[in-house]
XYZ file of C-alpha atoms in Angstrom:
216
model
C 60.942 -28.943 -7.152
C 58.736 -28.336 -10.345
C 56.040 -29.765 -8.960
C 56.419 -27.579 -6.167
C 56.699 -24.369 -7.992
C 53.459 -25.413 -10.515
C 51.614 -26.305 -7.671
C 52.457 -22.652 -6.135
C 51.464 -21.081 -9.258
C 48.305 -22.617 -9.339
C 47.661 -21.903 -5.396
C 48.461 -17.966 -6.381
C 46.285 -18.367 -9.616
C 43.567 -19.571 -7.596
C 43.932 -17.234 -5.103
C 44.075 -14.328 -7.565
C 40.675 -15.364 -9.272
C 38.962 -16.082 -5.937
C 40.091 -12.312 -4.724
C 38.730 -11.071 -8.378
C 35.272 -12.887 -8.122
C 34.957 -11.397 -4.430
C 35.396 -8.141 -5.508
C 33.175 -8.564 -8.065
C 30.607 -10.273 -7.192
C 30.740 -9.451 -3.356
C 31.791 -5.327 -3.812
C 30.928 -4.320 -7.231
C 27.855 -6.308 -7.892
C 26.257 -5.329 -5.254
C 26.946 -1.550 -5.054
C 25.736 -1.083 -8.961
C 22.400 -2.926 -7.933
C 21.878 -0.859 -5.000
C 22.912 2.650 -6.513
C 20.419 1.838 -9.509
C 17.828 1.103 -7.116
C 18.591 4.746 -5.820
C 18.112 6.298 -8.611
C 14.892 4.363 -9.713
C 11.637 5.020 -8.507
C 12.102 4.881 -4.873
C 10.609 1.523 -4.444
C 13.865 0.065 -2.969
C 13.066 1.945 0.214
C 9.511 1.349 0.134
C 8.152 4.196 -2.031
C 7.263 6.427 1.272
C 4.962 9.426 0.788
C 5.255 11.837 3.311
C 2.883 14.711 4.908
C 3.119 17.981 4.500
C 5.392 18.352 7.725
C 7.713 15.649 6.088
C 6.885 12.727 8.107
C 6.102 9.762 6.706
C 2.470 8.497 6.516
C 2.526 5.324 4.196
C 4.143 3.921 1.140
C 3.016 4.233 -2.559
C 2.237 0.846 -2.560
C -0.059 -0.090 0.087
C -2.682 1.078 1.452
C -3.029 3.193 4.442
C -6.631 3.283 6.483
C -6.917 5.708 8.894
C -9.109 4.781 12.068
C -10.855 7.459 14.424
C -11.764 6.721 18.191
C -15.671 5.724 18.586
C -17.559 8.604 18.514
C -15.731 11.074 16.812
C -16.064 12.504 13.370
C -14.585 10.521 10.347
C -13.238 13.006 8.081
C -11.153 10.708 5.781
C -11.693 7.983 2.984
C -11.654 4.462 3.728
C -9.554 1.543 1.576
C -10.985 -1.681 0.684
C -11.113 -4.413 3.781
C -7.837 -6.319 4.444
C -9.375 -9.447 4.472
C -9.455 -11.672 7.857
C -7.263 -13.616 9.889
C -9.843 -15.625 11.561
C -13.536 -16.755 11.046
C -14.724 -14.493 13.338
C -13.337 -11.260 12.073
C -14.308 -9.664 8.805
C -12.324 -6.199 9.132
C -9.619 -7.349 11.019
C -8.215 -3.586 11.296
C -4.941 -2.901 11.971
C -3.366 -6.279 11.996
C -0.820 -6.526 8.991
C -1.473 -10.651 8.756
C -5.120 -9.466 7.494
C -3.239 -9.089 3.732
C -2.285 -13.191 3.469
C -4.826 -15.197 1.537
C -8.027 -15.843 3.506
C -8.386 -19.302 1.259
C -12.102 -18.693 1.095
C -13.848 -18.896 -1.853
C -16.771 -18.224 -4.122
C -18.655 -21.074 -2.147
C -17.363 -20.155 1.018
C -20.281 -19.321 3.700
C -17.775 -17.613 5.767
C -17.025 -14.978 3.187
C -20.536 -14.860 2.352
C -21.131 -13.462 6.224
C -18.045 -11.380 5.929
C -19.543 -9.592 3.164
C -23.041 -9.459 4.538
C -21.682 -7.879 7.458
C -18.672 -5.744 5.655
C -21.851 -4.493 3.953
C -24.292 -3.546 6.962
C -21.276 -1.772 8.683
C -19.854 0.160 5.812
C -23.600 1.298 4.968
C -24.134 2.381 8.473
C -20.900 4.334 8.628
C -21.895 6.005 5.449
C -25.497 6.572 5.983
C -26.931 4.453 2.920
C -28.833 1.562 1.561
C -26.701 -1.625 1.916
C -27.775 -2.065 -1.621
C -25.841 0.931 -2.736
C -22.375 -0.214 -1.253
C -19.781 -1.066 -4.233
C -18.404 -4.622 -4.612
C -14.608 -3.371 -3.909
C -15.980 -1.586 -0.498
C -16.529 -5.457 0.743
C -14.055 -7.377 -0.451
C -10.095 -7.522 -0.320
C -7.711 -6.784 -3.415
C -5.477 -9.539 -4.774
C -2.414 -8.362 -2.641
C -4.766 -7.309 -0.189
C -3.400 -4.142 0.593
C -4.572 -2.085 -2.271
C -3.981 1.498 -2.002
C -6.957 2.380 -4.426
C -10.706 2.210 -4.359
C -13.319 2.600 -7.314
C -14.931 6.184 -7.894
C -18.169 4.403 -6.797
C -16.592 4.027 -3.560
C -14.934 6.705 -3.541
C -18.338 8.644 -4.205
C -20.282 6.913 -1.471
C -17.871 8.220 0.837
C -18.164 12.304 -0.458
C -21.252 13.164 1.505
C -19.640 12.180 5.323
C -16.098 13.119 4.091
C -17.544 17.160 3.386
C -19.684 17.020 6.543
C -16.789 16.192 8.953
C -14.185 18.199 6.965
C -16.767 21.286 6.921
C -16.489 21.730 3.188
C -18.732 21.506 0.331
C -19.445 17.836 -1.460
C -18.573 19.542 -4.677
C -14.855 20.340 -3.156
C -14.281 17.124 -2.325
C -15.630 15.413 -5.384
C -12.869 18.105 -7.247
C -10.721 16.273 -4.782
C -11.518 13.092 -5.793
C -11.237 13.687 -9.686
C -7.672 15.292 -8.771
C -6.676 11.975 -7.476
C -8.291 9.875 -9.908
C -6.157 7.600 -11.971
C -7.085 6.654 -15.567
C -7.135 3.086 -16.934
C -3.562 1.997 -17.915
C -2.579 2.571 -21.772
C -6.044 4.119 -22.038
C -7.923 0.991 -21.700
C -6.512 -1.728 -19.566
C -8.165 -2.543 -16.488
C -10.371 0.623 -14.797
C -10.085 4.123 -13.124
C -8.850 4.240 -9.196
C -8.916 6.724 -6.996
C -5.246 6.678 -4.497
C -6.796 6.955 -1.066
C -3.851 7.755 0.770
C -2.468 10.695 -1.643
C -6.664 11.737 -1.305
C -6.235 11.767 2.625
C -3.532 14.018 2.819
C -4.927 16.179 0.556
C -7.263 16.329 3.233
C -5.542 16.872 6.132
C -3.926 13.399 6.908
C -0.585 13.663 8.918
C 1.505 11.127 10.571
C 0.027 10.762 14.686
C 3.471 10.097 15.898
C 5.982 11.865 14.077
C 6.607 15.695 14.998
C 7.202 18.777 12.332
C 11.153 18.779 11.564
C 13.043 21.643 13.188
C 15.352 24.265 10.988
C 18.588 25.193 12.749
C 19.982 28.311 13.445
């Protein structure tokens, strides 16, 4: 009889511990983590960036490189290249797999060929000499999807962007300056231009999202 009562007490104590841990670790802790993420910088939701109509056009942490139909005017700034997914494609435009490492090192003939092709294509797009194309324009970032470019690469694109938007180059340079971030803590890293925010200032919108309507 005593054994049965003692066993029952142990089972009951175990069930109480299980219930308490379930509530704490299965409900309270996840809810707390979710709550903190909601009141933080918004990164838990992907840090979405919206256009003037309130439509999501991208993320603050991911480069968005607008593409235009061949033959149409190109009014926006472009990001760095995102790498490649094969040995035949130096750009891999629009392919999310291109953010993965290519494992092509400094001695790679494939990478060297890609850089030559990228430099020639970018120079043709901007109407400049290939020698004036900066390094970051023809190489990918560490993440493969960096939303920033160097001020030098932004400057290279100013003339085209100004002409295709019907505004002066000085106006475009002012926009570039407004969306240029300084060095971290004043001495770490380098100045960088946020391409997505810059293109939003130039009128970039989400092509597949209609403007929200208001009820009356």
